[in-house]
């Protein structure tokens, strides 16, 4: 062998040895996945910041706060917004801790659905039907959430057109823009893990930087700064209800709607390095970060709002646009709305990331038809069938906006309820059957002796919010202001039951081990 050949062989050996530590990290995560019955199908390209970014992006603190700000402002005013945000953030953090503990033990992309299957007690009411239902309800919720986010992007664009050009877009035009945003979300998700990881990392910095810019702009440019007494004690009521306590509770919906999505990190657990550590850290860290950032942003909005009456009476596509227009003028309003719109788009993209991975996980366990199609990965390691199914459903639902905003809003309200219902079952099992569903192997993230109290508090809050979401938000109730969320969630349940009757009961028996394929 000549000298050049020896040198080449040494270089090759060095290249293999150098990434040994990284490979050790990956093999640890893959070994845990193997123990759970699944072989690794995805490249583990996503670091901590990427996984954290997925949950942080899915929560979309700037977008949720901006899009739903008027809900709290008109139901309790600044007093309800401030206290509602902090109370709900605390309980959502407890929910995140409950989910993170389970995620650390079962770091798979099936997430909530897989956890329920693994922890199921020997109780008939929590048989295969309930596991199948959890997966389907959460999948539908993620598709609806992505669709809602994409329509919000279209509404931000409509607000930009109104403020910048004085042009009011029609419902058809807004729906067409939503279609385009849906398709763009599909394209980004089709590019795969690295693209989503890069986008979610960028989203973290965009949110931090964007919040700083928005807060400074509001506090510097607002012609009148409200007093601390107004921000922390002013009560407003545009609901028609006379009971102050109930009105303030209705304002809680804004905070819960904004903070949903922390569990999304679990959907990319099979694409993350050291998923048993990174995924639960992302679940909890995203809530902590969102709580603090959301509080700063909300206070800036409350100190800067010029007239709640004008915000309530606005004809702009989004009420938050009126708040900015009054506070900072048209030019800076265009900048501020653009910052929020881009953050909203990235949040909607991650919802389709979650739904496509859920379709993959359900298909892997025979809980979803066309198993081979929905488990197929393209050269970018993306489950593209699930991605484009999400896009297709999103485009169909967007058409409902053309016919009736009431029907469309009911569909999207059901998404928020469906997410909370999906949280409910794994937490319920941990509360009522703690001795039967002890995690067989606790992950690195565990709550120790605080586990049951945290799960109990999470369970009670989740039930409370699910009830609150379906109560009427205006009085007197008529066909225009009725809360049709109960009807929409009934439709979701009907779809889930039909899928079980027509498919699930013949094929689904629980998680299907795929490691046997390698043996």
XYZ file of C-alpha atoms in Angstrom:
519
model
C 0.000 0.000 0.000
C 1.478 3.420 -0.951
C 1.754 6.456 1.387
C -1.217 8.245 -0.177
C -3.467 5.236 0.388
C -2.421 4.994 4.037
C -3.099 8.716 4.540
C -6.519 8.390 2.904
C -7.425 5.459 5.154
C -6.398 7.405 8.272
C -8.437 10.406 7.202
C -11.458 8.187 6.653
C -11.052 6.570 10.084
C -10.752 10.010 11.688
C -13.953 11.175 10.017
C -15.759 8.184 11.500
C -14.367 8.660 15.007
C -14.955 12.419 15.284
C -18.771 12.365 15.455
C -18.789 9.424 17.887
C -20.180 11.545 20.716
C -23.024 12.803 18.545
C -23.749 9.267 17.397
C -23.836 8.191 21.046
C -26.539 10.784 21.712
C -28.533 9.602 18.746
C -28.171 5.934 19.637
C -29.453 6.629 23.169
C -32.630 8.180 21.775
C -33.020 5.426 19.194
C -32.459 2.738 21.817
C -35.269 4.182 23.926
C -37.540 4.284 20.867
C -36.605 0.662 20.151
C -37.564 -0.284 23.715
C -41.000 1.256 23.104
C -41.461 -0.999 20.084
C -40.595 1.293 17.189
C -37.636 1.428 14.863
C -36.157 4.782 13.977
C -37.391 6.106 10.639
C -36.330 9.756 10.889
C -32.918 11.388 11.006
C -32.362 13.060 14.368
C -31.378 16.473 13.055
C -33.203 18.680 15.564
C -31.254 20.250 18.477
C -32.695 21.702 21.705
C -33.357 25.120 20.251
C -35.189 23.569 17.315
C -37.402 21.415 19.564
C -38.032 24.332 21.936
C -38.810 26.485 18.940
C -41.462 24.012 17.750
C -43.468 24.372 20.971
C -42.710 28.078 21.288
C -43.746 28.608 17.676
C -46.915 26.523 18.079
C -47.969 28.593 21.090
C -47.312 31.733 19.046
C -47.353 34.165 21.930
C -47.364 37.310 19.780
C -50.017 35.937 17.482
C -52.344 34.436 20.074
C -52.153 37.543 22.231
C -52.785 39.819 19.243
C -55.564 37.800 17.594
C -57.508 37.075 20.794
C -56.659 40.206 22.799
C -60.126 41.664 22.287
C -61.731 38.620 23.955
C -60.229 39.552 27.301
C -60.442 43.293 26.682
C -64.216 43.133 26.200
C -64.741 40.507 28.962
C -63.296 42.008 32.119
C -61.041 44.624 30.568
C -57.465 45.224 31.785
C -58.266 43.771 35.222
C -59.465 40.484 33.710
C -56.621 40.370 31.193
C -53.865 40.840 33.768
C -55.135 38.439 36.407
C -56.527 35.981 33.879
C -53.186 35.793 32.086
C -51.207 35.051 35.238
C -53.688 32.572 36.697
C -54.081 30.677 33.425
C -50.330 30.717 32.785
C -49.737 29.104 36.176
C -52.222 26.309 35.519
C -51.012 25.803 31.943
C -47.500 25.423 33.403
C -48.830 22.673 35.688
C -50.395 20.969 32.664
C -47.076 21.292 30.823
C -45.248 19.675 33.755
C -47.765 16.794 33.765
C -47.322 16.208 30.038
C -43.539 16.668 30.166
C -43.171 13.928 32.772
C -44.995 11.477 30.522
C -43.147 12.714 27.432
C -39.795 12.056 29.112
C -40.800 8.414 29.687
C -42.391 7.958 26.233
C -40.574 10.226 23.722
C -42.446 9.268 20.544
C -44.185 11.319 17.867
C -47.518 9.740 18.794
C -47.507 12.076 21.777
C -50.771 12.221 23.711
C -52.238 9.290 21.788
C -49.306 6.954 22.447
C -49.090 7.946 26.109
C -52.734 6.998 26.653
C -52.154 3.634 24.982
C -49.119 2.839 27.151
C -50.651 3.976 30.453
C -54.131 2.514 29.980
C -55.593 0.919 33.119
C -57.578 -2.290 32.839
C -60.895 -0.463 32.657
C -63.428 -1.142 29.850
C -64.325 2.534 29.385
C -60.669 3.290 28.568
C -60.222 0.565 25.972
C -58.997 0.801 22.394
C -61.906 3.058 21.473
C -60.732 5.827 23.802
C -57.109 5.562 22.637
C -58.217 5.740 19.022
C -60.425 8.737 19.888
C -57.600 10.608 21.615
C -55.373 10.307 18.550
C -58.083 11.364 16.139
C -59.386 14.256 18.232
C -55.895 15.660 18.653
C -55.089 15.212 14.947
C -58.241 17.082 13.971
C -57.429 19.780 16.528
C -53.974 20.324 15.002
C -55.388 20.593 11.470
C -58.029 23.070 12.684
C -55.369 25.020 14.599
C -53.187 25.296 11.505
C -56.188 26.363 9.446
C -57.087 28.990 12.053
C -53.526 30.313 12.020
C -53.431 30.545 8.247
C -56.728 32.430 8.147
C -55.349 34.763 10.827
C -52.412 35.485 8.512
C -54.936 36.343 5.788
C -56.789 38.641 8.214
C -53.533 40.384 9.132
C -52.900 40.917 5.414
C -56.456 42.273 5.079
C -55.761 44.665 7.975
C -52.534 45.769 6.291
C -54.497 46.529 3.116
C -57.084 48.516 5.097
C -54.517 50.551 7.011
C -52.034 51.005 4.158
C -54.318 51.438 1.145
C -57.787 52.013 2.585
C -58.976 48.911 0.711
C -61.369 46.434 2.303
C -60.861 42.855 1.121
C -63.908 40.679 0.512
C -64.442 37.318 2.220
C -63.604 35.551 -1.041
C -60.294 37.416 -1.292
C -59.440 36.660 2.342
C -60.266 32.975 1.813
C -58.098 32.955 -1.330
C -55.170 34.409 0.633
C -55.758 31.760 3.317
C -55.548 29.105 0.595
C -52.192 30.487 -0.501
C -50.914 30.512 3.089
C -52.130 26.919 3.574
C -50.208 25.830 0.494
C -47.079 27.721 1.603
C -47.294 25.914 4.955
C -47.449 22.619 3.077
C -44.414 23.465 0.957
C -42.280 24.327 4.003
C -43.343 21.149 5.798
C -42.544 19.098 2.718
C -38.918 20.255 2.827
C -38.519 18.287 6.059
C -37.017 18.261 9.530
C -34.088 20.588 8.956
C -36.278 23.266 7.407
C -38.814 23.064 10.237
C -36.060 23.043 12.851
C -34.395 26.064 11.269
C -37.695 27.916 10.992
C -38.642 27.176 14.605
C -35.235 28.381 15.823
C -35.676 31.548 13.785
C -39.180 31.896 15.251
C -37.779 32.054 18.797
C -35.470 34.941 17.887
C -38.167 36.628 15.795
C -40.592 36.474 18.722
C -38.034 37.832 21.195
C -36.881 40.589 18.860
C -40.407 41.323 17.645
C -41.735 41.635 21.186
C -38.944 44.080 22.036
C -39.718 46.189 18.943
C -43.486 46.172 19.542
C -43.194 47.040 23.237
C -40.762 49.903 22.646
C -42.834 51.240 19.735
C -46.048 51.209 21.759
C -44.583 52.790 24.879
C -42.646 55.482 22.994
C -45.223 56.491 20.386
C -48.541 56.184 22.214
C -49.814 59.781 22.672
C -51.455 58.971 26.012
C -50.045 56.459 28.521
C -52.615 54.848 30.778
C -52.115 54.835 34.532
C -51.168 51.772 36.585
C -54.589 52.031 38.226
C -56.244 51.603 34.816
C -53.984 48.707 33.769
C -54.433 46.656 36.943
C -57.937 47.533 38.152
C -60.111 48.820 35.263
C -63.108 46.592 34.580
C -64.853 46.538 31.195
C -67.904 44.586 30.101
C -69.215 44.427 26.532
C -70.783 40.974 26.941
C -74.223 41.863 28.279
C -73.759 39.611 31.332
C -74.163 41.332 34.698
C -72.163 38.958 36.898
C -68.655 40.454 37.191
C -67.037 37.163 38.191
C -68.464 35.307 35.192
C -67.440 38.097 32.816
C -63.846 37.984 34.066
C -63.825 34.183 33.698
C -64.884 34.551 30.052
C -61.717 36.581 29.590
C -59.702 33.509 30.656
C -60.439 32.004 27.245
C -58.023 34.472 25.644
C -55.144 33.280 27.835
C -55.860 29.562 27.404
C -56.285 29.912 23.632
C -52.943 31.727 23.448
C -51.013 29.226 25.587
C -52.164 25.979 23.939
C -49.515 24.126 21.954
C -46.690 23.344 24.384
C -47.089 19.597 23.751
C -46.152 20.005 20.070
C -42.519 19.225 20.933
C -43.585 15.598 21.452
C -44.599 15.352 17.787
C -40.962 15.794 16.708
C -39.471 13.608 19.463
C -38.333 11.012 16.927
C -36.448 13.731 15.045
C -34.656 15.177 18.099
C -31.340 14.319 19.724
C -31.780 13.048 23.295
C -35.541 13.343 22.931
C -36.198 12.073 26.468
C -34.494 15.244 27.739
C -35.047 17.844 25.026
C -38.769 17.245 24.383
C -39.950 17.652 28.020
C -37.664 20.651 28.503
C -39.242 22.217 25.420
C -42.769 21.483 26.678
C -42.156 23.256 29.999
C -39.741 25.904 28.735
C -42.141 27.093 26.052
C -44.824 27.852 28.665
C -42.410 29.654 30.994
C -41.057 31.775 28.147
C -44.525 32.489 26.767
C -45.835 33.475 30.209
C -43.104 36.093 30.657
C -43.036 37.407 27.088
C -46.828 37.497 26.916
C -47.024 39.437 30.165
C -44.592 42.096 28.919
C -46.426 42.418 25.582
C -49.852 42.547 27.240
C -48.791 45.270 29.664
C -47.428 47.340 26.768
C -50.778 46.999 24.977
C -52.742 47.963 28.102
C -50.581 50.997 28.886
C -50.920 52.128 25.244
C -54.563 51.464 24.350
C -56.179 54.828 23.610
C -59.858 53.870 23.534
C -61.382 50.481 24.289
C -64.662 51.727 22.792
C -62.984 52.455 19.438
C -61.337 49.023 19.449
C -64.717 47.425 20.139
C -66.448 49.390 17.358
C -63.703 49.016 14.716
C -64.505 47.943 11.161
C -60.961 46.680 10.540
C -60.449 42.956 9.947
C -58.724 42.546 13.330
C -59.478 44.719 16.399
C -55.783 44.742 17.401
C -55.091 46.733 14.220
C -57.317 49.532 15.566
C -55.422 49.541 18.850
C -52.121 49.959 16.987
C -53.575 52.559 14.628
C -54.753 54.707 17.539
C -51.502 54.294 19.464
C -48.694 54.548 16.883
C -50.222 55.834 13.627
C -50.623 54.167 10.227
C -46.962 53.759 9.194
C -45.787 52.081 12.374
C -49.006 50.055 12.471
C -47.992 48.498 9.148
C -44.623 47.514 10.633
C -46.154 46.113 13.827
C -48.795 44.074 11.998
C -46.122 42.660 9.667
C -44.067 41.488 12.668
C -47.089 39.693 14.134
C -48.252 38.292 10.771
C -44.920 36.574 10.102
C -44.934 35.099 13.614
C -48.494 33.884 12.963
C -47.442 32.194 9.735
C -44.631 30.274 11.456
C -47.022 29.184 14.206
C -49.482 27.836 11.625
C -46.707 25.919 9.853
C -45.843 24.040 13.051
C -49.484 22.999 13.536
C -49.316 21.176 10.197
C -45.963 19.730 11.294
C -47.720 18.238 14.326
C -50.751 16.975 12.386
C -48.631 15.261 9.709
C -46.574 13.460 12.385
C -49.766 12.414 14.149
C -51.145 10.980 10.912
C -47.868 9.069 10.542
C -48.068 7.731 14.116
C -51.732 6.720 13.744
C -51.069 5.014 10.414
C -48.103 3.153 11.947
C -50.485 1.655 14.523
C -53.285 0.877 12.008
C -55.488 3.622 13.460
C -55.552 5.461 10.124
C -56.401 4.174 6.612
C -53.840 4.017 3.777
C -50.993 3.030 6.099
C -48.259 2.846 3.447
C -49.111 6.243 2.033
C -49.195 8.095 5.347
C -45.977 6.404 6.513
C -44.126 7.299 3.321
C -41.242 9.767 3.702
C -39.805 11.859 0.904
C -36.092 12.511 0.415
C -36.327 15.358 2.953
C -37.649 12.951 5.623
C -41.092 14.542 5.609
C -44.363 12.510 5.886
C -45.713 14.352 2.878
C -49.080 12.581 2.671
C -49.970 13.845 6.127
C -48.700 17.314 5.259
C -50.842 17.659 2.153
C -53.878 16.041 3.771
C -53.649 18.826 6.384
C -53.375 21.419 3.619
C -56.365 19.976 1.741
C -58.597 19.923 4.822
C -57.424 23.434 5.712
C -58.370 24.749 2.282
C -61.810 23.118 2.466
C -62.491 24.596 5.912
C -61.295 28.013 4.730
C -64.126 27.970 2.193
C -66.588 28.024 5.112
C -65.381 31.552 5.853
C -66.885 32.700 2.539
C -70.355 31.536 3.491
C -70.445 32.273 7.216
C -67.921 33.689 9.654
C -70.084 32.285 12.460
C -69.727 28.716 11.141
C -66.013 29.166 10.561
C -65.419 30.568 14.056
C -67.383 27.666 15.559
C -65.154 25.166 13.755
C -62.021 26.886 14.997
C -63.365 27.225 18.550
C -63.794 23.472 18.565
C -60.034 23.165 17.931
C -59.244 24.860 21.256
C -61.675 22.554 23.077
C -60.315 19.492 21.259
C -56.773 20.302 22.383
C -57.888 20.552 26.018
C -59.873 17.294 25.698
C -56.728 15.645 24.338
C -54.777 16.860 27.376
C -57.484 15.458 29.625
C -57.195 11.703 29.094
C -53.499 11.087 29.944
C -53.810 13.402 32.947
C -57.072 11.723 34.010
C -55.367 8.316 33.985
C -52.505 9.631 36.115
C -54.978 11.084 38.645
C -57.504 8.256 39.061
C -55.302 5.222 38.449
C -51.920 6.317 39.822
C -51.018 2.845 41.134
C -51.907 1.094 37.872
C -50.226 3.506 35.494
C -46.950 4.122 37.301
C -44.510 4.971 34.544
C -42.473 1.762 34.110
C -39.308 3.713 33.533
C -39.293 7.326 34.662
C -37.537 9.636 32.280
C -34.922 12.231 33.209
C -37.741 14.748 33.758
C -39.994 13.651 36.614
C -42.003 15.389 39.321
C -41.319 12.887 42.103
C -43.719 13.170 45.044
C -45.332 16.253 43.471
C -46.571 14.243 40.500
C -50.083 13.417 41.791
C -50.889 16.914 43.195
C -49.733 18.543 39.947
C -51.789 16.103 37.876
C -54.872 16.687 40.051
C -54.628 20.484 39.682
C -54.096 20.058 35.916
C -57.125 17.772 35.646
C -59.454 20.155 37.514
C -58.351 23.165 35.488
C -58.710 21.295 32.183
C -62.280 20.220 33.007
C -63.132 23.768 34.104
C -61.809 25.276 30.868
C -63.583 22.714 28.662
C -66.892 23.713 30.299
C -66.069 27.431 30.073
C -65.297 27.150 26.347
C -68.849 26.056 25.502
C -70.763 28.597 27.622
C -72.471 31.550 25.897
C -70.187 34.585 25.737
C -72.906 37.192 25.152
C -76.306 38.034 26.625
C -79.067 37.940 25.554
C -78.252 34.949 23.374
C -79.479 34.924 19.778
C -78.589 33.123 16.561
C -75.802 35.600 15.775
C -73.928 35.656 19.092
C -74.596 32.112 20.272
C -71.502 30.053 21.092
C -71.718 27.303 18.469
C -68.536 25.619 19.738
C -70.625 22.891 21.374
C -72.163 22.102 17.985
C -68.749 22.037 16.296
C -67.161 19.824 18.944
C -70.175 17.540 18.585
C -69.334 17.329 14.877
C -65.730 16.436 15.696
C -66.881 13.676 18.043
C -69.255 12.385 15.344
C -66.364 12.196 12.862
C -64.190 10.351 15.401
C -66.941 7.850 16.253
C -67.640 7.239 12.550
C -63.945 6.567 11.910
C -63.911 4.047 14.733
C -67.051 2.280 13.500
C -65.985 2.197 9.851
C -62.247 1.530 10.293
C -60.771 1.496 13.777
C -62.725 -1.399 15.292
C -61.590 -3.686 12.467
C -57.899 -2.754 12.421
C -56.758 -0.929 15.563
C -55.630 -2.963 18.586
C -53.100 -0.524 20.061
C -49.476 0.366 19.258
C -47.926 -1.917 16.647
C -44.290 -2.853 17.192
C -42.150 -2.157 14.139
C -38.832 -3.379 15.540
C -39.854 -6.883 14.469
C -39.263 -5.741 10.901
C -35.557 -5.608 11.698
C -35.364 -8.941 13.481
